[in-house]
Coordinates of C-alpha atoms in Angstrom, one line a residue:
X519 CA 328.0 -67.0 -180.8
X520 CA 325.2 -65.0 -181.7
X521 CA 325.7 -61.2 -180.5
X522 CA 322.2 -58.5 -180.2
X523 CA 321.9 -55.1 -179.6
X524 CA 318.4 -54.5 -178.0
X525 CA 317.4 -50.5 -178.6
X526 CA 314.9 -48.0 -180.0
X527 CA 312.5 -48.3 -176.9
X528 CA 312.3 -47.5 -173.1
X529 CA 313.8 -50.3 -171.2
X530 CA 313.7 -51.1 -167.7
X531 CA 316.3 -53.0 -166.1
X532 CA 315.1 -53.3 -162.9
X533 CA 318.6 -53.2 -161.6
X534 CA 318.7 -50.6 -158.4
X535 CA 322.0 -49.7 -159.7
X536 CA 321.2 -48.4 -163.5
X537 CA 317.0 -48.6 -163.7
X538 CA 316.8 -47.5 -167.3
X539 CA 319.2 -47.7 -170.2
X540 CA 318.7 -46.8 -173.7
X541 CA 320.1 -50.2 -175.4
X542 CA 321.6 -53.5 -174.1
X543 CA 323.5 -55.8 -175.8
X544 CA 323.2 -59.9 -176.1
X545 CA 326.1 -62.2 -176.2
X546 CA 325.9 -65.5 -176.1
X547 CA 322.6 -65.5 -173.7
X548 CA 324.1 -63.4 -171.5
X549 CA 323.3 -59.6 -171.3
X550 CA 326.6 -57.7 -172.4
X551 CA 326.9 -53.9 -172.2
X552 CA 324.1 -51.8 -170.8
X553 CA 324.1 -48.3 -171.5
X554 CA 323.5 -45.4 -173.7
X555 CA 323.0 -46.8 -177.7
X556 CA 327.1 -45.5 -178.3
X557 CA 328.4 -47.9 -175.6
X558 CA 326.8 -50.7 -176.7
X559 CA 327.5 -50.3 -180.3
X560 CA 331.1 -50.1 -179.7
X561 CA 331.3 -53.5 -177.4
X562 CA 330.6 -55.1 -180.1
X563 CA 331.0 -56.2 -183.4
X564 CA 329.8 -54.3 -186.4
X565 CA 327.7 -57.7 -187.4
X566 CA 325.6 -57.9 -184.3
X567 CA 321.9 -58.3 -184.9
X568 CA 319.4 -55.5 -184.1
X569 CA 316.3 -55.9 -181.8
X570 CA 314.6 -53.0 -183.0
X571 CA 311.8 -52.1 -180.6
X572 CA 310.1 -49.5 -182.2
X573 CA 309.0 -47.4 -179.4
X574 CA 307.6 -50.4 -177.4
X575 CA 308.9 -50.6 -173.6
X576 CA 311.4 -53.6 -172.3
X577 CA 312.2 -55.3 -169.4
X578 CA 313.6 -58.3 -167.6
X579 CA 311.5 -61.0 -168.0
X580 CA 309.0 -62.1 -165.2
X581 CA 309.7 -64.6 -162.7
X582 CA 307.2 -66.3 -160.8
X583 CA 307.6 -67.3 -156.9
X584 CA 305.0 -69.7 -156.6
X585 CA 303.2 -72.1 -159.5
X586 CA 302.0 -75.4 -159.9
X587 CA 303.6 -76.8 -163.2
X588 CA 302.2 -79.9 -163.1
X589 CA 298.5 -79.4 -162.5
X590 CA 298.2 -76.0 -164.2
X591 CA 299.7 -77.9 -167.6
X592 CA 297.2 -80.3 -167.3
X593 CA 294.5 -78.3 -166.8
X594 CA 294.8 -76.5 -170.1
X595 CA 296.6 -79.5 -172.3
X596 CA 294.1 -81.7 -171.0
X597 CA 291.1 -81.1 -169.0
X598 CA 287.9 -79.8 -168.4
X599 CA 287.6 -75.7 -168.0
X600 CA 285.6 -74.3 -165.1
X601 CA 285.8 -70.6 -164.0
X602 CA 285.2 -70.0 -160.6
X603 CA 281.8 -68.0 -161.1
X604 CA 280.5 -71.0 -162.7
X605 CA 277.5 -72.5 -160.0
X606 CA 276.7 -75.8 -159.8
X607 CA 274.2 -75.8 -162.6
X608 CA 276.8 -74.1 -165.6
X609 CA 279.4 -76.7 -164.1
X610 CA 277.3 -79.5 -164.3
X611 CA 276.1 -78.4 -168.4
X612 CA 280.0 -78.3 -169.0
X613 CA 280.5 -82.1 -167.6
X614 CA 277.8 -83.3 -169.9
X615 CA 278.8 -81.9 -172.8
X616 CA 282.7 -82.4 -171.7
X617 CA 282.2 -86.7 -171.1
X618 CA 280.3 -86.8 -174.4
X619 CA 283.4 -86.9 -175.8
X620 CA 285.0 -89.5 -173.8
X621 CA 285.5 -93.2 -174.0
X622 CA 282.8 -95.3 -171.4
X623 CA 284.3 -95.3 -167.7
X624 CA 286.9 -92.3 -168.5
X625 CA 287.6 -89.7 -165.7
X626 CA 286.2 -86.4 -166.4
X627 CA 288.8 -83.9 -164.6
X628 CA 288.9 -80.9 -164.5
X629 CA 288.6 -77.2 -162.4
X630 CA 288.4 -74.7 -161.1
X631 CA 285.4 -74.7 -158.8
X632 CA 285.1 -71.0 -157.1
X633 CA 285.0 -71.5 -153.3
X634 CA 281.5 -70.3 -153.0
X635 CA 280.4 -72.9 -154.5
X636 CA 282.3 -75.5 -152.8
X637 CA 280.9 -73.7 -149.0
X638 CA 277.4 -75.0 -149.9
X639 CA 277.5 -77.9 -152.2
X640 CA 274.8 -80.6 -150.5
X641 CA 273.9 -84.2 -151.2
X642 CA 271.2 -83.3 -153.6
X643 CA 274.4 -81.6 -155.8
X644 CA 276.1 -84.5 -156.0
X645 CA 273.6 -86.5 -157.3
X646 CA 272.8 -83.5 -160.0
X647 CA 276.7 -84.2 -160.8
X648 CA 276.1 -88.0 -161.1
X649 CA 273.4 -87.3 -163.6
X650 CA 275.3 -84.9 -165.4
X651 CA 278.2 -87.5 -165.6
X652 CA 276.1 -90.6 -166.4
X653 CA 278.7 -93.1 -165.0
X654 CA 281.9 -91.5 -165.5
X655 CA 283.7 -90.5 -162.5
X656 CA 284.6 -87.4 -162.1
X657 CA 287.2 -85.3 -160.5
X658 CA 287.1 -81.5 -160.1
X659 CA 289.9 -78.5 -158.5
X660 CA 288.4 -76.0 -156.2
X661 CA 290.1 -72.9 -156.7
X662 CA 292.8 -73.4 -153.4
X663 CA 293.4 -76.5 -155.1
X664 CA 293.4 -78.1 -151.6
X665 CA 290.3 -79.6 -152.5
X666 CA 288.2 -81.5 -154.9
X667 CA 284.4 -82.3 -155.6
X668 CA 283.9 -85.8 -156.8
X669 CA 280.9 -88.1 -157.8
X670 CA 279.5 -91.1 -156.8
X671 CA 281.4 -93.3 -159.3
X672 CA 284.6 -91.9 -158.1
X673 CA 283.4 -92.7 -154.7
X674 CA 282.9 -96.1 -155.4
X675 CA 286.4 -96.4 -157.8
X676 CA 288.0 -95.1 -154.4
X677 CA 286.0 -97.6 -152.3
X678 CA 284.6 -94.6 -150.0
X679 CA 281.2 -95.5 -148.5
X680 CA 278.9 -93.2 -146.5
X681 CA 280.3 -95.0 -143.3
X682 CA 283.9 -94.3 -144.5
X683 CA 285.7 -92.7 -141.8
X684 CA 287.7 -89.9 -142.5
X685 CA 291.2 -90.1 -143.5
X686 CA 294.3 -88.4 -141.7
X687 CA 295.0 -85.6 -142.5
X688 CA 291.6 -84.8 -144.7
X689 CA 288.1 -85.1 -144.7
X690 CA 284.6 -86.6 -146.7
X691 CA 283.0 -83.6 -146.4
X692 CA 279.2 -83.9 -145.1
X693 CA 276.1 -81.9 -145.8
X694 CA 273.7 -80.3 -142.6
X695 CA 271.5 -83.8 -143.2
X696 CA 274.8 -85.8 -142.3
X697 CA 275.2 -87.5 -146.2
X698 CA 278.2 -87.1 -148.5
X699 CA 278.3 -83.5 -150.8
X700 CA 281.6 -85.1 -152.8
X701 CA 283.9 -82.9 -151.4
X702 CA 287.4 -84.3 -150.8
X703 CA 289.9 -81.8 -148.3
X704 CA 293.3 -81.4 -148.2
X705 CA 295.1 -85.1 -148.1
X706 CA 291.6 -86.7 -148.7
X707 CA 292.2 -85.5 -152.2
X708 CA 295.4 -87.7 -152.8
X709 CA 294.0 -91.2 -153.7
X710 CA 291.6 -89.8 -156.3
X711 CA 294.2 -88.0 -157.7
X712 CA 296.5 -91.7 -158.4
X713 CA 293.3 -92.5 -159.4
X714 CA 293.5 -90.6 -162.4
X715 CA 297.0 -91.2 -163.0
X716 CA 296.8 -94.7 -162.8
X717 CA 294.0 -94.6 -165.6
X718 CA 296.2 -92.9 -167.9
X719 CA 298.3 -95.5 -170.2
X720 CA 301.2 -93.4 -171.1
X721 CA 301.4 -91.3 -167.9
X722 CA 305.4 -90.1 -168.9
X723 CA 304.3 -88.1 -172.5
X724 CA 300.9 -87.0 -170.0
X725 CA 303.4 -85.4 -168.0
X726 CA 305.8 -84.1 -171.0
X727 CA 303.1 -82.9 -172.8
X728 CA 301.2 -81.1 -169.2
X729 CA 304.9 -79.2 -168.0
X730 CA 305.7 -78.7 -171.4
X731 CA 302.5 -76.3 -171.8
X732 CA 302.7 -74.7 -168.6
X733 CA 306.1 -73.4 -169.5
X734 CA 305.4 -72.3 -172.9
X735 CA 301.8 -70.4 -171.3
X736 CA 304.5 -68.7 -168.6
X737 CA 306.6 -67.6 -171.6
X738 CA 303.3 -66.2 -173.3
X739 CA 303.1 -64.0 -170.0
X740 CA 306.6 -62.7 -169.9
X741 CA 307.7 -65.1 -167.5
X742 CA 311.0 -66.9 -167.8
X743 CA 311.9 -67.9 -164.7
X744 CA 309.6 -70.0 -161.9
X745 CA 309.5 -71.7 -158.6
X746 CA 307.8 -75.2 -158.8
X747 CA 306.0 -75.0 -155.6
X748 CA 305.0 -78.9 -155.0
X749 CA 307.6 -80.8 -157.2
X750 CA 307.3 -84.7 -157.2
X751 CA 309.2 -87.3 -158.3
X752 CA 307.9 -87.1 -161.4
X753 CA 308.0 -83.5 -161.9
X754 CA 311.5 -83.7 -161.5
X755 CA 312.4 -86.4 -164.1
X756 CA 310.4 -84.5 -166.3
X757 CA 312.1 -81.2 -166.3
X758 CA 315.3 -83.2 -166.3
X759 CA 314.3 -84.9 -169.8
X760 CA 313.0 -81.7 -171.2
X761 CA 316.2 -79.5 -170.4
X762 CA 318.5 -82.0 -171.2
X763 CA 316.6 -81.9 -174.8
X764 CA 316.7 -78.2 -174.6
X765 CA 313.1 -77.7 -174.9
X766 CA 313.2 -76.4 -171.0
X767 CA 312.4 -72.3 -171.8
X768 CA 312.7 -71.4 -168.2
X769 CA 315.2 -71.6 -165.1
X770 CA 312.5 -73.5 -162.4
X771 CA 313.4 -74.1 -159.0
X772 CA 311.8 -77.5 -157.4
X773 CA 310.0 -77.4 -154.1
X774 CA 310.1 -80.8 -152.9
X775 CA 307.1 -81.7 -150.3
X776 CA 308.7 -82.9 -146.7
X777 CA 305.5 -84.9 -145.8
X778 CA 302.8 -86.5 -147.9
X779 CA 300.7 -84.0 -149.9
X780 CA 297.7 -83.9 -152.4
X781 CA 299.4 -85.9 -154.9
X782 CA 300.5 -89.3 -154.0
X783 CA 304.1 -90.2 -154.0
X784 CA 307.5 -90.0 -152.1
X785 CA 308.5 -87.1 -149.9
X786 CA 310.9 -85.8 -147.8
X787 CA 314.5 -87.7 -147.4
X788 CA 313.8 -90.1 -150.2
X789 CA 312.4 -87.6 -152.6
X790 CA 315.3 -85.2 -151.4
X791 CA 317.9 -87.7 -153.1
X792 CA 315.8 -87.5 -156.2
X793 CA 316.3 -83.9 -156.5
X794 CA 320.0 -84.7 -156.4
X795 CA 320.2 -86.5 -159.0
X796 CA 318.1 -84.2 -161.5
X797 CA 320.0 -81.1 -161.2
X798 CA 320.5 -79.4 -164.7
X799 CA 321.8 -76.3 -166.2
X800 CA 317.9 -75.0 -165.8
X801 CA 316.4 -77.0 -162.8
X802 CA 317.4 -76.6 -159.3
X803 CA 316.0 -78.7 -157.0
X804 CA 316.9 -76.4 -154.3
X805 CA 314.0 -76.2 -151.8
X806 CA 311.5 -78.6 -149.5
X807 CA 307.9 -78.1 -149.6
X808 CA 306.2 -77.5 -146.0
X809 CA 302.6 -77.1 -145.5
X810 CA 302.2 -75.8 -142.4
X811 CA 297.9 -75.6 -142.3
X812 CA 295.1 -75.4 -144.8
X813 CA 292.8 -73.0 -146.4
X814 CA 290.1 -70.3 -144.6
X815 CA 287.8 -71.3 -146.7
X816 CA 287.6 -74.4 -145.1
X817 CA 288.4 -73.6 -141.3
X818 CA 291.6 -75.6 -141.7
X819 CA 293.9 -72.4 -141.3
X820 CA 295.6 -71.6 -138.3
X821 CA 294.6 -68.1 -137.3
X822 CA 295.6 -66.3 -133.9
X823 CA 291.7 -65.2 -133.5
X824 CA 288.7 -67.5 -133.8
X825 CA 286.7 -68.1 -136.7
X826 CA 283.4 -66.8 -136.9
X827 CA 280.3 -69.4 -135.8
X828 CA 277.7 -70.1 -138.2
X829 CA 276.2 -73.1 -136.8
X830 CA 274.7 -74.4 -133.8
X831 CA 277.2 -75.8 -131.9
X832 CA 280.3 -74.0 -133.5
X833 CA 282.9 -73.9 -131.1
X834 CA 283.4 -69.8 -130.3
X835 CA 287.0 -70.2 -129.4
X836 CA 287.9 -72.5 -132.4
X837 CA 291.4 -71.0 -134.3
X838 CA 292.2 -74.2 -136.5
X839 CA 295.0 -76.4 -135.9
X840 CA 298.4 -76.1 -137.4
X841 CA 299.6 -79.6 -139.1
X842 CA 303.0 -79.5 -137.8
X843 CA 304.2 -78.9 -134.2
X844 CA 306.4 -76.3 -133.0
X845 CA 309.2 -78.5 -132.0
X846 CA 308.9 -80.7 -134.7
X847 CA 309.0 -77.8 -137.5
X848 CA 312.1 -76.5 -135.6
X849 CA 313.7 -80.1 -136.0
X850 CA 312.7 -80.4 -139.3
X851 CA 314.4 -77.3 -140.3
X852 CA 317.2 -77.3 -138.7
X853 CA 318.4 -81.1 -140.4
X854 CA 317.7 -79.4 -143.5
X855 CA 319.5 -76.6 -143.0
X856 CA 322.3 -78.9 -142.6
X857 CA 321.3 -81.0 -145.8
X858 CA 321.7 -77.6 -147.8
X859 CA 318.5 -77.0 -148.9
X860 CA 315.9 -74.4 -148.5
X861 CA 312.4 -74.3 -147.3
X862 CA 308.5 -72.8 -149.0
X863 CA 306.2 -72.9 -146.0
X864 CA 302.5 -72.7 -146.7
X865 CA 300.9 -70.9 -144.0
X866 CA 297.1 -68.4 -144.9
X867 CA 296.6 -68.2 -141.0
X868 CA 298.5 -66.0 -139.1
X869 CA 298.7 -68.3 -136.5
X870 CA 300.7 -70.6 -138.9
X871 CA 302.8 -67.4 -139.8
X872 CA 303.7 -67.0 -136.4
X873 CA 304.8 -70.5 -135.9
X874 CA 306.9 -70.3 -138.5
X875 CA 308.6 -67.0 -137.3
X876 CA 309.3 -68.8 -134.2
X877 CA 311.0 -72.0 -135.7
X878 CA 312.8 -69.7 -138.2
X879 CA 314.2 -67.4 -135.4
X880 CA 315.5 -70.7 -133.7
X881 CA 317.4 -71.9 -136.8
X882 CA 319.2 -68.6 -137.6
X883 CA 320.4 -68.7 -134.0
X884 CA 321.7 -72.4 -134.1
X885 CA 322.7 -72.7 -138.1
X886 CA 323.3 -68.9 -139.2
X887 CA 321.3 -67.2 -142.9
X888 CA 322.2 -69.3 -145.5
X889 CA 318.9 -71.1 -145.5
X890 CA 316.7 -69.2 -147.9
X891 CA 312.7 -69.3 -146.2
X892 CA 309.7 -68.4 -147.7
X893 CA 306.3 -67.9 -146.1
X894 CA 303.1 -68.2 -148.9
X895 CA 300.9 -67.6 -149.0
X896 CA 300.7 -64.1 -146.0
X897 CA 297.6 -63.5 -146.6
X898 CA 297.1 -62.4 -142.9
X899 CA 300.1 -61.7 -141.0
X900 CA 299.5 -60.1 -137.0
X901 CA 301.0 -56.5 -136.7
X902 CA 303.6 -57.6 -134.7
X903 CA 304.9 -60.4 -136.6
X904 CA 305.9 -57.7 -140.0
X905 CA 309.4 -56.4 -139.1
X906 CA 310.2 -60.0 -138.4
X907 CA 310.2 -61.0 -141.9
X908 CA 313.3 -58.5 -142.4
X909 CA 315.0 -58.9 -139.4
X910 CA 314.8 -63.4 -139.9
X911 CA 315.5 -62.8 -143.8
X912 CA 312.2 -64.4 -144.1
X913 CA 310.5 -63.8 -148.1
X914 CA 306.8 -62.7 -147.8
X915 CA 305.7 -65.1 -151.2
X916 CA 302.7 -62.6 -152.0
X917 CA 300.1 -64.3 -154.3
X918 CA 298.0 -61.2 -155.9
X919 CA 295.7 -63.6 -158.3
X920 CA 294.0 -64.9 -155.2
X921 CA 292.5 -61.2 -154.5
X922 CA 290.9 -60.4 -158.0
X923 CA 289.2 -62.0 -160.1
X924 CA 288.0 -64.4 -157.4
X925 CA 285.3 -65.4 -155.5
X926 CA 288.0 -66.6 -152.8
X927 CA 287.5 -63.2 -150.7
X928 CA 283.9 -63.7 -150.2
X929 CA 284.5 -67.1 -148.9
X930 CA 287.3 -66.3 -146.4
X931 CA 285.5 -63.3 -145.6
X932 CA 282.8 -65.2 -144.1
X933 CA 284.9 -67.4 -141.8
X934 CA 287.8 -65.4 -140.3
X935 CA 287.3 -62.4 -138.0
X936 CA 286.3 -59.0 -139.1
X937 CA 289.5 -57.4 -137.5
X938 CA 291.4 -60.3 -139.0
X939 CA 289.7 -59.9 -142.7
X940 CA 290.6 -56.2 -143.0
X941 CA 294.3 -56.5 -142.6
X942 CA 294.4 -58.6 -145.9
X943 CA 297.9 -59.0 -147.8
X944 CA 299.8 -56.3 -145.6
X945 CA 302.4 -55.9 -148.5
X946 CA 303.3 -52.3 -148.4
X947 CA 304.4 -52.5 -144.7
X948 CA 306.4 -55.2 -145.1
X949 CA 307.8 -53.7 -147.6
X950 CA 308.3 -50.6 -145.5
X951 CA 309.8 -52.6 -142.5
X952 CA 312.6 -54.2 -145.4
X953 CA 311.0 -57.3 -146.6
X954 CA 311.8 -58.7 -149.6
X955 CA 307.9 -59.6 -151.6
X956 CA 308.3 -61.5 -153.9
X957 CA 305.2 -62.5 -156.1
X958 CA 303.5 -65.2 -157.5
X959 CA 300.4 -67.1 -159.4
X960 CA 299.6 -70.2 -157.2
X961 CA 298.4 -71.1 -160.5
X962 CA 295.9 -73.2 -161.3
X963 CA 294.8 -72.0 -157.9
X964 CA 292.1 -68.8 -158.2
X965 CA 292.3 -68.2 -162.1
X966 CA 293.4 -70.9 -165.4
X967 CA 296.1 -69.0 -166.3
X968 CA 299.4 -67.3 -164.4
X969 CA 298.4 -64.4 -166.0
X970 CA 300.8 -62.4 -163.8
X971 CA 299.5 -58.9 -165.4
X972 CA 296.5 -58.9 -163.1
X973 CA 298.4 -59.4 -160.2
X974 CA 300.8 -56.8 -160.7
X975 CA 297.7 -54.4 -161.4
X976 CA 296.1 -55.1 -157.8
X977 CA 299.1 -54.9 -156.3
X978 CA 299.1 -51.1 -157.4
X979 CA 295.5 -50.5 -157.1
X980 CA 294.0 -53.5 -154.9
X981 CA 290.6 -53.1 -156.4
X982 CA 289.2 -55.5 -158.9
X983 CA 290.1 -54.9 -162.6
X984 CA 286.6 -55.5 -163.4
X985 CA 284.6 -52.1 -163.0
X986 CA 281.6 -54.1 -162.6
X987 CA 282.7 -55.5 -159.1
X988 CA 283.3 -52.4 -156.9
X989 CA 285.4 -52.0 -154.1
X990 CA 288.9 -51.9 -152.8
X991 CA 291.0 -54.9 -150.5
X992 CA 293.1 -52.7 -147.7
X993 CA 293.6 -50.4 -150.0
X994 CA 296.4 -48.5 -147.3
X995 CA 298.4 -51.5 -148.6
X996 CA 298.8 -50.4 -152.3
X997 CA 302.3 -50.0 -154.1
X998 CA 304.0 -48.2 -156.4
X999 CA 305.1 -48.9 -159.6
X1000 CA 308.6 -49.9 -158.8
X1001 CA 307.8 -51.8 -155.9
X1002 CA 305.4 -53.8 -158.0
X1003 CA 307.7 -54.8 -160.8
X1004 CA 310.5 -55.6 -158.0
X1005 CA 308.3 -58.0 -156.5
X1006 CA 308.0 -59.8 -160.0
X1007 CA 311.8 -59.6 -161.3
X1008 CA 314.9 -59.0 -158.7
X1009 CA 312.7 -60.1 -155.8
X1010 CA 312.3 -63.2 -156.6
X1011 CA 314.8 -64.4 -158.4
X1012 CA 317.4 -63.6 -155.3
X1013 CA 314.7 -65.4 -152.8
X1014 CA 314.8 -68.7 -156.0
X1015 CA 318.9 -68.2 -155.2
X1016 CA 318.9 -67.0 -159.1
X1017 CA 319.7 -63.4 -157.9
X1018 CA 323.3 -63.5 -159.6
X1019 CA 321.4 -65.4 -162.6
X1020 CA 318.0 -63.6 -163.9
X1021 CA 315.3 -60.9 -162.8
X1022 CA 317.4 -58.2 -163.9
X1023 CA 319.3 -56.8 -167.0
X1024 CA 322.8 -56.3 -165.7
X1025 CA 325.8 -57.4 -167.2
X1026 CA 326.5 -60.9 -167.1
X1027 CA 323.0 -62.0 -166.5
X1028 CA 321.1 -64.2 -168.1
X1029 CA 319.2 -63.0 -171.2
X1030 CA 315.9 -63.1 -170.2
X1031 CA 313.9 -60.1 -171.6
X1032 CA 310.6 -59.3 -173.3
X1033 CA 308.4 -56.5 -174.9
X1034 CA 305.0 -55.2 -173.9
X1035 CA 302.7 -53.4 -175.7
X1036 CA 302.5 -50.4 -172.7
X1037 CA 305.0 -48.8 -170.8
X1038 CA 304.2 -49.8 -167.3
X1039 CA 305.0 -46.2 -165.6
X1040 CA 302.9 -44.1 -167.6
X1041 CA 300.1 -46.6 -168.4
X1042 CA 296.8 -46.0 -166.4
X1043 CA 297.1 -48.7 -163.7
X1044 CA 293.3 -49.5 -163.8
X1045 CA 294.3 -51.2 -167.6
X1046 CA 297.4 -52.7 -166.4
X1047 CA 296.2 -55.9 -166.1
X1048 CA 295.7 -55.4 -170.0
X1049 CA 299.3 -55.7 -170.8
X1050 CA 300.3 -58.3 -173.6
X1051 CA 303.6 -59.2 -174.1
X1052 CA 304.5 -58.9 -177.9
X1053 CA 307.7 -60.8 -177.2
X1054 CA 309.7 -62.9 -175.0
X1055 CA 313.4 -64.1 -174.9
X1056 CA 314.8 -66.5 -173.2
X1057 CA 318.9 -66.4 -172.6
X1058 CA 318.8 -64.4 -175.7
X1059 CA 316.3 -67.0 -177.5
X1060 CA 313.1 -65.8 -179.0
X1061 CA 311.0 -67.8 -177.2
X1062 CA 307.2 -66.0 -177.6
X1063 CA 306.3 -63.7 -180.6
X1064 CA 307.5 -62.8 -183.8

């Protein structure tokens, strides 16, 4: 058993109950005594190890509400980096030089494409892509990663023509002359995604190697705990194999998708009973995956007010559809209620917000609050709908990397109302009315990395780290300090159902701490999203740093 005392620094705790202390001990992987330096020395034995951190601040280690294991590993083990500033020129230099190193007919995949860039791509872009490519198909994430711009040998791999007709559920996105720009929406996207897989020979190390380097870049951030927020079957088996070889540095909580999503593959019931049989002592497949609508950017939200018209012939009272129904989300929920698991709903309208108030209020009433729910991303929420989150239980699953750096604002910005726009994130008055934000990276969505330091910055200052970009985001909506790091520790751990397991250092708890290189109360929050983490532990395991 191998027992620590953690001292010599300010250390947060993040526990309502005791906020600071000024030592902890380890034992075991579980946090011991928490207390002044005296208590914890004499809980323990006089050959306990010493984390001595000089001065430098402490804290429970991060956990992350919302990320995309899966395609954020691959997109730094394996593929192809775009930023989201990039235009179609610097993207196109970076697939040339990228399939120069490739074998003849091998995908080039890769992201993120900024969402500016995918509002205007047009025919004549993706032939400049084709040439850039010279025969290799190609594959490319927007920055929602509800989309994806392909070429023409793609096009013909995935036998789409320019008289195709659109598939449910997505679309072949068309230029203003009527041809084919390459973009793929929302469940268009999922056959050029098997496409890839199916071209890779040993597709079980692909996904090894891809989930194994999303945790380990998590841990580099501070973060040791994370929801899985579109788990598939393989997903699953993989986190199953790596814990069970106890090279699984994180507790993650699966998100299983109830209907057919981006990636190919089982859902719902049948997908369900693969998440049985994959719990570990670190993965929980303990929630379903709804997606209730789609993106702004691309008109497929469900708002409550129109989008605006840009075109001739825009229809002015057009609000976007919602994918599901109201009676059949209320169904849906309420048979898994009774299966014991709990739901994630994607929703960025606040139309699609609304709906799921509605079905959520219906369940409580018939099957009581033991179902956890989670609305991401809340990006726009009406008024009247706030205080509901508290009073249904209902987790606001905030996603601050979407506001800065990004080029996503300027693209929503130019679809939904004006009214709507400057309402963006309302996170201080849910917080206010008793909701419980918890926060999140969406990663690979908006920025390569869960960085989560940037997001806890704009959530305090909601203005762009970068002071050549000016400008705040509803800046009546800022929080504190506390409030900020709730939202990335206690917060969400209890809405993962890992509140009696991590996001705090309390006795009993997991051991799940790191270091920074700032205090976060007395640093100036315009260089918060500067913070490096020196060190991070992991159930009393060094498991970043020296």
């Amino acid at each position: 058993m191998t027992t620590l005392i953690v001292t010599n620094g300010p250390i947060y705790t993040s526990d309502p109950e005791r906020p600071w202390a000024e030592a902890f001990s380890v034992e075991d992987g579980r946090i011991g005594t928490v207390g002044t330096l005296d208590e914890v020395r004499s809980s323990v034995t006089a050959d306990a190890g010493v984390v001595d951190l000089d001065g430098q601040f402490a804290m429970p280690g991060l956990v992350d509400v919302h990320a995309h294991l899966g395609l954020g590993g691959r997109q730094l083990a394996f593929e192809l980096q775009v930023l989201p500033s990039d235009d179609v020129a610097a993207i196109a230099a970076k697939v040339r030089q990228w399939r120069a190193e490739l074998e003849p007919g091998q995908w080039v995949v890769g992201g993120i494409v900024g969402s500016t860039v995918m509002d205007d791509l047009t025919h004549q872009d993706l032939l400049t892509l084709d040439d850039a490519a010279e025969g290799h198909p190609v594959l490319l994430r927007d920055d929602t990663m509800h989309n994806r711009w392909v070429n023409s040998a793609a096009f013909e791999i995935l036998g789409i023509t320019e008289g195709s007709p659109n598939p449910e559920g997505g679309t072949y996105v068309r230029d203003r002359a009527g041809l084919h720009n390459g973009v793929l929406t929302e469940l268009a996207c999922s056959a050029a995604e098997a496409a890839v897989l199916e071209s890779i020979s040993d597709v079980a190390n692909f996904h090894a190697r891809a989930i194994g380097t999303a945790v380990q870049t998590l841990n580099s951030f501070g973060v040791t705990a994370v929801q899985e927020s579109a788990t598939m079957d393989y997903a699953l088996t993989t986190l199953r194999v790596l814990d069970e070889a106890g090279i699984l540095t994180a507790h993650v909580v699966a998100s299983m998708p109830a209907q057919p999503f981006l990636e190919e593959g089982i859902t719902g019931e049948e997908l369900y009973r693969v998440g049985d049989a994959n719990h570990t002592a670190h993965l929980h497949p303990t929630f379903a995956k709804y997606v209730l609508d789609g993106v702004p950017m691309t008109r497929t939200a469900a708002l409550l007010t129109p989008y605006q018209c840009h075109h001739p012939g825009d229809d002015p009272t057009f609000t976007g559809e919602p994918l599901w129904g109201r009676e059949e989300l209320v169904a849906s929920l309420l048979s898994l209620a009774d299966r014991g698991l709990s739901a994630k709903l994607h929703a960025t309208g606040d139309g699609a917000v609304r709906m799921i108030l509605d079905a959520v209020e219906t369940v409580r009433r018939e099957r009581g609050w033991e179902t956890k729910f989670h609305i991401a991303h809340v990006e726009y929420v009406h008024d009247d709908d706030l205080a509901r989150f508290a009073e249904l239980q209902v987790v606001p699953d905030a996603s601050p990397y979407l506001w800065f750096p990004s080029v996503m604002q300027e693209s929503m910005a130019k679809q939904v109302s004006a009214e709507t726009f400057e309402r963006s994130w309302p996170l201080r008055r849910l917080i206010d009315s008793g909701a419980q934000v918890s926060c999140g990276s969406d990663w690979p969505c908006a920025a390569p990395t869960p960085d989560p330091w940037t997001g806890l910055a704009t959530l305090i200052t909601r203005a762009n780290p970068d002071p050549a970009v000016a400008g705040e985001l509803n800046p009546g909506e800022a929080l504190c300090v506390e409030q900020a790091i709730s939202a990335f520790t206690r917060n969400p751990a209890h809405a993962m159902g890992l509140g009696e397991v991590t996001g705090m250092l309390r006795p009993g708890m997991s051991a799940d701490f790191i270091v920074l290189d700032r205090n976060l109360f007395t640093a100036d929050p315009a260089h918060l999203h500067e913070t490096t983490v020196l060190t991070t532990y992991f159930e009393g395991r060094l498991v970043h740093g020296t």
